Coordinates of C-alpha atoms in Angstrom, one line a residue:
Chain A
M1 CA 21.3 37.7 -19.0
S2 CA 20.2 41.2 -20.0
Q3 CA 17.7 41.2 -22.8
T4 CA 17.0 44.5 -24.5
T5 CA 15.5 43.1 -27.7
K6 CA 11.9 42.0 -27.9
G7 CA 12.6 38.9 -29.9
P8 CA 12.1 35.4 -28.6
R9 CA 14.8 34.1 -26.2
P10 CA 17.1 31.4 -27.5
Y11 CA 16.2 27.8 -26.7
L12 CA 17.8 26.0 -23.9
N13 CA 20.9 23.8 -24.5
P14 CA 19.4 20.4 -25.6
Y15 CA 21.3 18.5 -23.0
L16 CA 20.0 20.8 -20.3
G17 CA 16.5 20.6 -21.7
G18 CA 16.7 16.8 -21.9
T19 CA 17.9 16.7 -18.3
L20 CA 14.8 18.8 -17.2
L21 CA 12.6 16.4 -19.2
G22 CA 14.3 13.4 -17.6
I23 CA 13.7 14.8 -14.1
V24 CA 10.0 15.5 -14.9
L25 CA 9.7 12.0 -16.2
F26 CA 11.3 10.5 -13.1
L27 CA 9.1 12.5 -10.9
S28 CA 6.1 11.3 -12.8
F29 CA 7.1 7.7 -12.2
Y30 CA 8.0 8.4 -8.6
V31 CA 4.7 10.1 -7.8
T32 CA 2.2 8.3 -10.0
G33 CA 3.9 5.0 -11.0
G34 CA 3.4 5.9 -14.7
G35 CA 5.2 8.0 -17.2
L36 CA 4.3 10.9 -19.5
G37 CA 2.1 10.8 -22.5
A38 CA 0.1 12.8 -25.0
S39 CA -1.6 10.5 -27.6
A40 CA -4.0 8.9 -25.1
A41 CA -5.4 12.4 -24.4
I42 CA -5.8 13.1 -28.1
S43 CA -7.6 9.7 -28.4
R44 CA -9.9 10.5 -25.5
V45 CA -10.7 14.0 -26.7
Q46 CA -11.6 12.5 -30.0
T47 CA -13.8 9.8 -28.4
G48 CA -15.3 12.4 -26.1
L49 CA -16.3 14.6 -29.0
L50 CA -17.6 11.6 -30.9
D51 CA -19.6 10.6 -27.9
L52 CA -21.3 14.0 -28.0
V53 CA -22.5 13.6 -31.6
A54 CA -22.9 9.8 -31.9
P55 CA -23.1 8.1 -28.5
A56 CA -24.7 5.0 -30.0
H57 CA -21.7 4.6 -32.4
V58 CA -19.3 4.9 -29.5
D59 CA -21.1 2.2 -27.7
R60 CA -20.9 -0.1 -30.7
V61 CA -17.2 0.2 -31.7
A62 CA -15.2 -1.7 -29.1
Y63 CA -12.2 0.6 -29.2
F64 CA -14.3 3.7 -28.4
A65 CA -16.6 1.9 -26.0
S66 CA -13.6 1.0 -23.8
Q67 CA -13.1 4.7 -23.3
A68 CA -16.6 6.2 -23.3
G69 CA -19.1 3.3 -23.6
G70 CA -22.3 3.5 -21.6
D71 CA -22.0 6.0 -18.8
R72 CA -18.2 6.1 -18.9
S73 CA -16.7 9.5 -19.4
A74 CA -13.8 9.9 -21.9
W75 CA -12.9 13.2 -20.2
L76 CA -12.3 12.2 -16.6
H77 CA -9.0 10.5 -17.2
Y78 CA -5.5 11.3 -16.0
S79 CA -4.2 11.6 -19.6
I80 CA -6.5 14.6 -20.1
Y81 CA -5.4 16.3 -16.9
M82 CA -1.8 15.8 -18.1
A83 CA -2.5 17.2 -21.5
V84 CA -4.2 20.3 -20.0
G85 CA -1.0 20.6 -17.9
T86 CA 1.2 20.2 -21.0
L87 CA -0.7 23.0 -22.8
L88 CA -0.4 25.2 -19.7
G89 CA 3.2 24.4 -19.2
G90 CA 4.1 25.0 -22.8
F91 CA 2.1 28.3 -22.8
V92 CA 3.7 29.6 -19.6
S93 CA 7.2 28.7 -20.8
G94 CA 6.4 30.3 -24.2
L95 CA 5.1 33.4 -22.6
F96 CA 8.1 33.7 -20.4
N97 CA 10.5 33.3 -23.3
R98 CA 8.4 35.5 -25.7
R99 CA 7.6 32.7 -28.0
V100 CA 3.8 32.8 -27.9
K101 CA 2.9 34.1 -31.3
L102 CA 0.2 33.1 -33.8
E103 CA 2.4 31.9 -36.7
V104 CA 3.2 29.0 -39.0
R105 CA 6.6 27.4 -38.8
R106 CA 7.6 25.8 -42.1
G107 CA 10.5 24.8 -44.3
P108 CA 11.9 27.6 -46.6
R109 CA 10.3 26.3 -49.8
V110 CA 6.8 25.5 -48.5
S111 CA 3.7 27.7 -48.7
V112 CA 1.6 28.3 -45.6
A113 CA -1.3 26.4 -47.1
A114 CA 0.8 23.4 -48.0
R115 CA 2.4 23.3 -44.6
L116 CA -0.9 23.3 -42.9
L117 CA -2.3 20.6 -45.1
L118 CA 0.8 18.5 -44.6
A119 CA 0.6 19.0 -40.8
L120 CA -3.0 17.8 -41.0
L121 CA -2.0 14.8 -43.0
G122 CA 1.1 14.0 -41.0
G123 CA -0.9 14.3 -37.8
A124 CA -3.4 11.8 -39.1
I125 CA -0.7 9.3 -40.0
M126 CA 1.0 9.9 -36.6
G127 CA -2.3 9.5 -34.8
Y128 CA -3.0 6.2 -36.5
G129 CA 0.5 4.9 -35.9
A130 CA 0.5 6.0 -32.3
R131 CA -2.6 4.0 -31.5
L132 CA -1.3 1.0 -33.3
A133 CA 2.0 1.2 -31.3
R134 CA 0.0 1.8 -28.1
G135 CA 1.6 5.1 -27.4
C136 CA 3.3 8.0 -28.9
T137 CA 6.9 9.2 -28.8
S138 CA 6.3 10.3 -25.2
G139 CA 4.2 7.5 -23.9
Q140 CA 6.2 4.7 -25.6
A141 CA 9.7 5.9 -26.4
L142 CA 10.3 8.2 -23.5
S143 CA 8.4 6.5 -20.7
G144 CA 8.9 2.9 -21.9
G145 CA 12.5 3.7 -22.8
A146 CA 13.3 5.0 -19.3
T147 CA 11.8 1.8 -17.7
L148 CA 13.8 -0.3 -20.2
S149 CA 10.8 -1.9 -21.9
V150 CA 11.9 -4.1 -24.8
G151 CA 8.9 -3.1 -26.9
S152 CA 9.5 0.6 -26.3
W153 CA 13.1 0.4 -27.5
A154 CA 12.1 -1.5 -30.6
F155 CA 9.4 1.2 -31.2
A156 CA 11.8 4.1 -30.7
F157 CA 14.3 2.7 -33.2
A158 CA 11.4 2.0 -35.6
V159 CA 10.3 5.7 -35.4
F160 CA 13.8 6.9 -36.4
A161 CA 14.1 4.2 -39.0
G162 CA 10.8 5.2 -40.6
G163 CA 11.7 8.8 -40.5
Y164 CA 15.1 8.4 -42.1
A165 CA 13.7 6.0 -44.7
V166 CA 11.4 8.6 -46.2
A167 CA 13.2 11.8 -45.3
Y168 CA 15.0 12.0 -48.7
F169 CA 11.6 12.0 -50.6
F170 CA 10.3 14.9 -48.5
R171 CA 13.5 16.9 -48.4
K172 CA 11.8 19.8 -50.3
L173 CA 9.5 20.3 -47.3
W174 CA 12.2 21.1 -44.9
T175 CA 15.5 22.1 -46.6
Chain B
M1 CA 6.4 4.3 -6.6
A2 CA 7.0 6.7 -3.8
P3 CA 6.3 5.5 -0.3
F4 CA 3.1 7.5 -0.3
E5 CA -0.1 6.9 -2.0
L6 CA -1.5 8.9 -4.9
P7 CA -4.8 10.7 -4.1
Q8 CA -7.9 8.8 -4.9
S9 CA -8.8 8.8 -8.6
G10 CA -11.6 11.2 -9.3
T11 CA -10.6 13.7 -6.7
V12 CA -9.4 17.2 -7.5
A13 CA -6.0 16.5 -5.9
Y14 CA -5.6 13.5 -8.3
A15 CA -6.3 15.7 -11.3
L16 CA -3.9 18.4 -9.9
V17 CA -1.0 15.9 -9.6
F18 CA -1.3 15.1 -13.3
L19 CA -1.8 18.7 -14.2
V20 CA 1.4 19.7 -12.5
I21 CA 3.4 16.9 -14.0
G22 CA 1.9 17.8 -17.4
M23 CA 3.0 21.4 -16.8
G24 CA 6.6 20.3 -16.2
F25 CA 6.4 18.1 -19.3
G26 CA 5.1 21.0 -21.5
A27 CA 7.6 23.5 -20.1
A28 CA 10.6 21.0 -20.6
L29 CA 9.6 20.4 -24.2
E30 CA 9.0 24.1 -24.9
V31 CA 12.3 25.4 -23.5
S32 CA 14.1 22.7 -25.6
G33 CA 12.6 24.1 -28.8
F34 CA 10.1 21.2 -29.4
G35 CA 7.4 23.7 -30.3
D36 CA 9.3 24.5 -33.5
T37 CA 8.7 22.1 -36.2
R38 CA 11.8 23.1 -38.1
K39 CA 14.0 22.1 -35.2
L40 CA 12.2 18.7 -35.1
A41 CA 12.3 18.0 -38.8
A42 CA 16.0 18.9 -39.0
Q43 CA 16.7 15.7 -37.1
F44 CA 16.0 13.7 -40.2
Y45 CA 18.3 15.8 -42.3
L46 CA 21.2 15.5 -39.8
T47 CA 21.7 19.2 -39.6
E48 CA 20.4 19.6 -36.1
M49 CA 20.1 16.7 -33.7
T50 CA 18.1 18.4 -31.0
V51 CA 15.4 15.7 -31.0
L52 CA 17.9 12.9 -30.4
K53 CA 19.8 14.9 -27.8
V54 CA 16.8 16.0 -25.8
M55 CA 15.0 12.6 -26.1
F56 CA 17.9 10.4 -25.2
T57 CA 19.1 12.8 -22.4
G58 CA 15.6 12.6 -21.0
I59 CA 15.4 8.8 -21.2
V60 CA 18.9 8.3 -19.8
V61 CA 18.5 10.8 -16.9
A62 CA 15.1 9.3 -16.0
A63 CA 16.4 5.7 -16.3
V64 CA 19.4 6.4 -14.1
L65 CA 17.2 8.1 -11.5
I66 CA 14.6 5.4 -11.6
F67 CA 17.0 2.4 -11.3
A68 CA 19.3 4.2 -8.8
S69 CA 16.4 5.0 -6.5
S70 CA 15.2 1.4 -6.9
A71 CA 18.6 0.0 -6.0
F72 CA 18.8 2.4 -3.0
G73 CA 15.3 1.6 -1.8
L74 CA 13.6 4.8 -2.6
L75 CA 11.3 3.4 -5.3
D76 CA 9.4 0.1 -5.6
L77 CA 10.0 -0.9 -9.2
S78 CA 7.2 -3.5 -9.1
R79 CA 4.7 -0.7 -8.8
V80 CA 6.1 1.2 -11.7
Y81 CA 4.3 0.8 -14.9
V82 CA 6.5 -0.7 -17.7
N83 CA 5.0 -0.4 -21.1
E84 CA 3.9 -3.9 -22.2
T85 CA 5.7 -5.2 -25.2
Y86 CA 3.6 -6.0 -28.3
L87 CA 6.6 -6.2 -30.5
W88 CA 5.3 -6.1 -34.1
P89 CA 2.4 -3.7 -33.7
G90 CA 4.9 -1.5 -31.9
I91 CA 7.5 -1.7 -34.7
V92 CA 4.9 -1.2 -37.5
G93 CA 3.3 1.7 -35.5
G94 CA 6.7 3.2 -35.0
L95 CA 7.5 3.0 -38.8
I96 CA 4.2 4.7 -39.6
M97 CA 4.9 7.4 -37.0
G98 CA 8.4 8.0 -38.5
V99 CA 6.7 8.7 -41.8
G100 CA 4.1 10.9 -40.2
F101 CA 6.9 12.8 -38.3
V102 CA 8.6 13.7 -41.6
I103 CA 5.4 14.8 -43.3
G104 CA 3.8 16.5 -40.4
G105 CA 6.8 17.8 -38.5
F106 CA 5.6 16.9 -35.0
C107 CA 4.9 14.0 -32.8
P108 CA 1.7 14.2 -30.6
G109 CA 3.4 15.6 -27.5
T110 CA 5.4 18.3 -29.3
S111 CA 2.3 19.3 -31.3
V112 CA 0.5 20.0 -28.0
V113 CA 3.4 22.3 -27.0
A114 CA 3.4 24.0 -30.5
A115 CA -0.3 24.6 -30.2
S116 CA 0.1 26.0 -26.7
T117 CA 2.4 28.7 -28.2
L118 CA -0.1 29.3 -30.9
K119 CA 1.8 27.7 -33.8
L120 CA -1.0 27.2 -36.3
D121 CA 0.8 24.2 -37.8
G122 CA 0.8 22.5 -34.4
I123 CA -2.9 23.1 -34.1
F124 CA -3.5 21.6 -37.5
F125 CA -1.4 18.6 -36.6
L126 CA -3.4 18.0 -33.5
V127 CA -6.6 18.1 -35.5
G128 CA -5.0 15.6 -37.9
A129 CA -3.9 13.4 -35.0
G130 CA -7.5 13.4 -33.8
V131 CA -8.6 12.2 -37.2
G132 CA -5.9 9.5 -37.2
V133 CA -6.9 8.1 -33.8
W134 CA -10.5 8.1 -34.9
A135 CA -9.6 6.2 -38.0
F136 CA -7.7 3.7 -35.9
G137 CA -10.6 3.1 -33.6
E138 CA -12.9 2.5 -36.6
T139 CA -10.5 0.1 -38.3
V140 CA -8.7 -1.8 -35.5
G141 CA -11.6 -4.3 -35.4
G142 CA -10.5 -5.5 -38.8
F143 CA -7.0 -6.5 -37.7
Q144 CA -7.4 -7.3 -34.1
P145 CA -5.3 -10.5 -34.3
F146 CA -2.3 -8.4 -35.4
F147 CA -2.9 -5.7 -32.9
L148 CA -2.8 -8.3 -30.1
S149 CA 0.0 -10.3 -31.6
S150 CA 3.6 -10.8 -30.2
S151 CA 2.4 -9.9 -26.8
M152 CA 5.3 -10.3 -24.3
G153 CA 3.9 -8.5 -21.3
R154 CA 6.2 -6.6 -19.0
F155 CA 9.4 -7.5 -20.7
M156 CA 12.5 -5.4 -19.8
V157 CA 15.9 -5.1 -21.5
P158 CA 17.8 -6.6 -18.6
E159 CA 15.7 -9.8 -18.9
L160 CA 16.4 -9.9 -22.7
F161 CA 20.2 -9.7 -22.2
G162 CA 20.3 -11.6 -18.9
L163 CA 22.0 -8.6 -17.2
S164 CA 21.2 -6.8 -13.9
A165 CA 19.2 -3.7 -14.3
G166 CA 22.1 -1.6 -13.0
M167 CA 24.5 -3.0 -15.6
T168 CA 21.9 -2.4 -18.3
V169 CA 21.7 1.2 -17.3
V170 CA 25.5 1.6 -17.4
L171 CA 25.5 0.3 -21.0
L172 CA 22.5 2.5 -21.8
V173 CA 24.4 5.6 -20.6
A174 CA 27.5 4.6 -22.6
M175 CA 25.4 4.1 -25.7
A176 CA 23.7 7.4 -25.3
L177 CA 27.0 9.2 -24.8
L178 CA 28.3 7.6 -28.0
M179 CA 25.2 8.8 -29.8
F180 CA 25.6 12.3 -28.5
W181 CA 29.2 12.3 -29.7
G182 CA 28.0 11.2 -33.2
A183 CA 25.3 13.8 -33.1
E184 CA 27.8 16.6 -32.4
L185 CA 29.9 15.4 -35.3
S186 CA 26.9 15.2 -37.5
E187 CA 25.8 18.8 -36.6
A188 CA 29.3 20.1 -37.3
Y189 CA 29.6 18.3 -40.6
F190 CA 26.1 18.5 -42.1
G191 CA 24.7 21.5 -40.1
R192 CA 27.6 23.9 -40.0
K193 CA 29.3 22.5 -43.1
E194 CA 32.7 22.3 -41.4
E195 CA 35.4 20.4 -43.2
W196 CA 35.9 16.9 -41.9
A197 CA 39.7 17.3 -41.7
R198 CA 39.6 20.5 -39.8
M199 CA 36.7 19.5 -37.4
R200 CA 37.4 19.2 -33.7
K201 CA 36.3 15.7 -33.2
L202 CA 36.8 15.0 -29.6
P203 CA 34.4 16.6 -27.1
R204 CA 36.3 19.1 -24.9
D205 CA 33.7 21.1 -23.1
P206 CA 34.5 20.4 -19.4
R207 CA 30.9 20.9 -18.3
K208 CA 29.6 18.3 -20.8
L209 CA 32.3 15.9 -19.8
A210 CA 31.6 16.5 -16.1
A211 CA 27.9 15.9 -16.6
A212 CA 28.6 12.7 -18.7
G213 CA 30.9 11.5 -15.9
A214 CA 28.3 12.2 -13.2
L215 CA 25.6 10.3 -15.1
L216 CA 27.9 7.3 -15.8
G217 CA 29.1 7.4 -12.1
L218 CA 25.6 7.2 -10.8
A219 CA 24.8 4.4 -13.2
A220 CA 27.9 2.5 -12.1
L221 CA 27.0 3.0 -8.4
T222 CA 23.6 1.5 -9.2
A223 CA 25.2 -1.5 -10.9
L224 CA 27.5 -2.0 -7.9
K225 CA 24.7 -1.7 -5.4
G226 CA 22.9 -4.4 -7.4
D227 CA 19.2 -5.0 -8.0
P228 CA 17.1 -4.9 -4.8
T229 CA 16.5 -8.4 -3.4
P230 CA 12.9 -9.4 -2.7
D231 CA 13.8 -9.4 1.0
A232 CA 14.9 -5.9 0.9
T233 CA 11.9 -4.9 -1.1
W234 CA 9.6 -6.5 1.5
H235 CA 11.0 -4.4 4.3
R236 CA 10.3 -1.3 2.2
M237 CA 6.7 -2.2 1.5
P238 CA 4.1 0.2 2.9
L239 CA 3.3 -0.4 6.5
A240 CA -0.3 -1.4 5.5
V241 CA 1.0 -4.4 3.6
R242 CA 3.4 -5.5 6.3
Q243 CA 0.5 -5.1 8.7
L244 CA -1.4 -7.8 6.8
V245 CA 1.0 -10.4 8.3
D246 CA 0.8 -9.1 11.8
D247 CA -3.0 -9.0 11.6
R248 CA -3.0 -12.5 10.1
A249 CA -5.1 -11.2 7.3
V250 CA -3.0 -13.3 4.8
F251 CA -3.8 -16.6 6.6
V252 CA -6.9 -18.2 5.2
H253 CA -8.8 -20.9 7.0
P254 CA -8.8 -24.3 5.1
A255 CA -12.6 -24.2 5.0
E256 CA -12.5 -20.9 3.1
V257 CA -10.1 -22.4 0.7
V258 CA -12.5 -25.3 0.2
A259 CA -15.4 -22.9 -0.3
L260 CA -13.4 -20.9 -2.9
R261 CA -12.5 -24.1 -4.7
Q262 CA -16.2 -24.7 -5.2
D263 CA -16.7 -21.3 -6.7
L264 CA -17.0 -21.7 -10.4
N265 CA -16.3 -18.0 -11.0
L266 CA -12.8 -18.3 -9.5
K267 CA -9.7 -20.0 -10.4
V268 CA -8.0 -21.2 -7.3
E269 CA -4.4 -22.2 -7.5
V270 CA -2.5 -23.9 -4.7
L271 CA 1.3 -23.7 -4.7
D272 CA 3.0 -26.1 -2.4
V273 CA 6.4 -24.9 -1.0
R274 CA 7.4 -28.2 0.6
D275 CA 10.0 -30.7 -0.6
E276 CA 9.3 -33.5 -3.0
R277 CA 9.0 -36.2 -0.3
D278 CA 6.3 -34.4 1.7
F279 CA 4.6 -33.4 -1.5
N280 CA 4.4 -37.0 -2.6
L281 CA 3.1 -38.2 0.8
F282 CA 0.1 -35.9 0.6
H283 CA -0.9 -32.7 -1.2
L284 CA -4.0 -30.8 -2.1
G285 CA -5.8 -31.8 -5.3
G286 CA -4.4 -30.0 -8.3
S287 CA -1.7 -28.2 -6.3
K288 CA 1.6 -27.6 -7.9
R289 CA 5.0 -27.8 -6.2
L290 CA 7.0 -24.6 -6.0
T291 CA 10.7 -25.3 -5.9
A292 CA 13.0 -22.7 -4.5
A293 CA 14.5 -22.2 -7.9
E294 CA 11.0 -21.7 -9.4
A295 CA 10.0 -19.4 -6.7
S296 CA 12.7 -16.9 -7.6
S297 CA 12.4 -17.3 -11.4
P298 CA 11.0 -14.5 -13.5
D299 CA 8.8 -17.0 -15.4
L300 CA 6.7 -17.8 -12.3
L301 CA 6.5 -14.1 -11.5
R302 CA 5.4 -13.2 -15.0
R303 CA 2.8 -15.9 -15.0
L304 CA 1.4 -14.9 -11.6
L305 CA 1.4 -11.2 -12.6
A306 CA -0.5 -12.0 -15.8
Q307 CA -3.3 -13.9 -14.1
P308 CA -6.7 -12.4 -14.4
A309 CA -8.2 -10.8 -11.3
T310 CA -10.4 -13.8 -10.7
T311 CA -7.5 -16.0 -9.7
V312 CA -6.7 -16.6 -6.1
T313 CA -3.3 -18.1 -5.3
F314 CA -2.7 -19.9 -2.1
L315 CA 0.7 -20.9 -0.8
V316 CA 0.9 -23.9 1.5
G317 CA 3.6 -25.6 3.6
N318 CA 3.5 -28.1 6.4
G319 CA 3.2 -25.2 8.8
E320 CA 3.1 -21.5 8.0
K321 CA 6.6 -20.3 8.1
E322 CA 8.0 -21.4 4.8
A323 CA 4.8 -20.5 2.9
L324 CA 4.9 -17.0 4.6
E325 CA 8.4 -16.4 3.4
A326 CA 7.4 -17.3 -0.2
W327 CA 4.3 -15.0 0.2
K328 CA 6.5 -12.1 1.3
R329 CA 8.8 -12.6 -1.6
L330 CA 6.0 -12.7 -4.2
K331 CA 4.0 -10.0 -2.6
A332 CA 7.1 -7.7 -2.7
Q333 CA 7.1 -8.2 -6.4
G334 CA 3.5 -7.2 -6.8
V335 CA 1.6 -10.4 -7.0
G336 CA -2.0 -9.8 -6.0
N337 CA -4.8 -12.1 -4.6
L338 CA -2.1 -14.1 -2.8
Y339 CA -2.7 -15.9 0.5
V340 CA -1.3 -18.5 2.8
I341 CA -3.3 -21.5 4.0
E342 CA -3.7 -21.1 7.8
G343 CA -1.8 -23.7 9.7
G344 CA -0.5 -25.4 6.6
L345 CA -1.2 -29.0 5.7
N346 CA -0.6 -30.2 9.2
R347 CA -3.7 -28.3 10.3
W348 CA -5.5 -29.2 7.1
L349 CA -5.1 -32.9 7.9
E350 CA -6.6 -32.2 11.3
L351 CA -9.7 -30.7 9.8
Y352 CA -9.9 -33.0 6.7
R353 CA -8.6 -36.3 8.0
V354 CA -7.3 -39.2 6.0
A355 CA -7.9 -42.7 7.3
E356 CA -6.1 -43.7 10.4
C357 CA -4.2 -46.5 8.8
V358 CA -2.8 -44.1 6.2
A359 CA -1.7 -41.3 8.5
Q360 CA -1.5 -40.8 12.1
P361 CA -0.3 -37.8 14.1
A362 CA 3.4 -38.0 14.6
P363 CA 4.2 -37.9 18.3
G364 CA 6.2 -34.9 19.4
K365 CA 5.8 -32.9 16.2
P366 CA 3.9 -29.7 16.8
V367 CA 1.3 -29.0 14.2
G368 CA 2.1 -25.3 13.9
E369 CA 5.6 -25.7 12.6
D370 CA 7.2 -26.6 9.3
G371 CA 8.0 -30.3 9.2
M372 CA 5.4 -33.0 8.7
A373 CA 3.3 -33.5 11.8
W374 CA 1.7 -36.7 10.4
N375 CA 3.2 -40.1 9.8
F376 CA 2.1 -41.5 6.5
A377 CA 2.1 -45.3 6.0
Y378 CA 2.6 -44.8 2.3
A379 CA 2.5 -41.9 -0.1
V380 CA -1.0 -41.0 -1.2
G381 CA -0.4 -37.8 -3.2
E382 CA -3.8 -36.4 -4.0
R383 CA -5.7 -39.7 -4.0
M384 CA -7.3 -39.1 -0.6
P385 CA -10.7 -37.4 -0.3
A386 CA -9.0 -35.0 2.0
S387 CA -7.2 -33.6 -1.0
W388 CA -10.5 -32.7 -2.6
P389 CA -13.0 -31.9 0.3
E390 CA -14.9 -29.6 -2.1
L391 CA -16.0 -32.5 -4.3
P392 CA -19.3 -34.3 -3.5
V393 CA -17.6 -37.6 -4.2
S394 CA -15.3 -37.0 -1.3
H395 CA -18.2 -37.3 0.9
R396 CA -18.8 -40.9 -0.1
F397 CA -15.7 -43.0 -0.3
R398 CA -14.3 -46.3 0.4
S399 CA -11.9 -46.3 3.3
P400 CA -8.7 -48.1 2.6
C401 CA -8.8 -49.5 6.1
E402 CA -11.3 -49.4 8.9
P403 CA -14.1 -47.0 8.2
L404 CA -13.4 -43.6 9.7
H405 CA -16.7 -43.4 11.4
A406 CA -17.6 -46.9 12.4
D407 CA -21.2 -47.0 11.4
G408 CA -21.5 -50.5 10.0
G409 CA -20.4 -52.1 6.8
A410 CA -17.4 -51.2 4.8
G411 CA -17.7 -49.9 1.3
H412 CA -19.3 -46.6 0.3
H413 CA -20.3 -44.4 3.2
G414 CA -22.5 -41.5 3.5
F415 CA -19.9 -39.2 5.0
T416 CA -19.7 -35.5 5.4
W417 CA -16.9 -33.3 6.6
P418 CA -17.8 -31.2 9.5
T419 CA -18.8 -27.7 8.7
Y420 CA -16.2 -25.3 10.0
E421 CA -16.8 -21.7 10.9
Y422 CA -14.3 -19.3 9.5
P423 CA -13.7 -15.6 9.1
K424 CA -13.8 -14.6 5.5
K425 CA -10.5 -13.1 4.6
V426 CA -10.1 -13.4 0.8
K427 CA -10.9 -10.1 -0.9
L428 CA -10.5 -10.1 -4.6
Q429 CA -8.4 -7.2 -5.8
R430 CA -8.1 -5.9 -9.3
A431 CA -4.6 -5.9 -10.6
V432 CA -2.5 -3.2 -9.0
A433 CA -3.6 0.1 -10.5
V434 CA -0.5 0.9 -12.3
K435 CA -1.2 2.7 -15.5
G436 CA 0.6 3.7 -18.6
G437 CA 1.7 7.0 -20.0
C438 CA -0.3 6.7 -23.2
G439 CA -2.9 4.1 -22.2

């Protein structure tokens, strides 16, 4: 494809993109025995940072202690390596397709400030839910879905159900 | 898992493996447009179904590849991590995430990709997610019972529906294809605002149809091939595991079993693979009989897999052969800390004898083989001291006939089993180090 414009290249056909994703997911299972994920890394970065400022608190709260209690390190964990890879892979792909650009993507009727605030809020809700569900969309729905875990399928449908249930009330954000 | 081992945890090579997989993950999400929040949010307004298409294509392609390679012996499914089911926490967490998705416009994985291409909203979302996971860590202590509720362990859809894994994958592909068809219709109707009456409703793109056919075909082939039998799986176990049998590392001397049964830090379970008659004649104290039906039932497997790492399970037969077969079958399915009692009960009875009037060596029956090598006068079950050599009371007992060691009067004897020398073979292993995507 000859590209003369400097704009971002179009995204890949979703079915092709999904196939790529499926192959990566399969290879992950084939090589490591486990699937893909992102929220564990977020959790570990958070615990790791908390461990820097309040190590005693980390040791006292069971959930944090399981990741970084005592002389355990929150950082030396496969999920962190994978997250660094995800950042790199996304960046390289974005660079190649001319999509690396400091910007804010938002719905047509939303101000930048509101979008950023809502991203922060949505992220917090998402982070909380992801830990409660023991995994995010990638770690549960994608990885558990591919290995036919009953809980992961229930989870995946719950995410869509939750989204559709409230989508109407937030329509001004996106349409 | 592949027939090769992952580099040791903590090495650079180990980190690199995950880094490279992560790169593939990030790139696949990015080229699909998952760094753009508008594309993601559009899913919930039915105008663009990219999320559904990419996610379910990913799931289905991976599922077909995983179960096809398992059926054709390229992958050992028992060593693949399957997210454990905690039904209600998962559903409630999923509902919360659905709300977060609509408000924040990302899920954790996609926000990482958005951040990597410098989308400021993705970076803010990530920071928010950090706050969310922190809040969870601080509060989970308050609702621990719910967080741990409805735990069903490794529970897969084929078990739920009583289907073979291959058949489930066929149905899964069919369901995904139907969803994709619906997604295309939805995009045309809600997204491009085409008129329903004039819309082209049936998919015609030959490439899409070919891809769908290929996926369905591979799934059907998997179903036809059938789930791998434990026997086939055993033959594909890594050489090191099969070597355990040749090296006799799985056969544990009876005296070591006795010593382990004395260890209060361990739970020692003995599963007896013999038939009911032999079991009734004599068995080890507290042992359970394992029928052929039970041995191949998912319930037993689930129970054995869920045992804590301080449990040692022994299989025992009259000789070694039958128990070894059961051992291979269970080992192939990932059960750890599993051993066979050396020489079976025939040998056990040589070392820990019962009174002569109760059982005598059967002439012409070799000890090393299956089949009872002892003639019992009557069934004693586990009522003989030989069933419990680890108990101090077994060292002082009233013989039902002539005293075993004629040292005077009948009644309670000071009696000790001989001390046997044995090579220590039981090594406690932690549960197989399979890990989760989001653990």
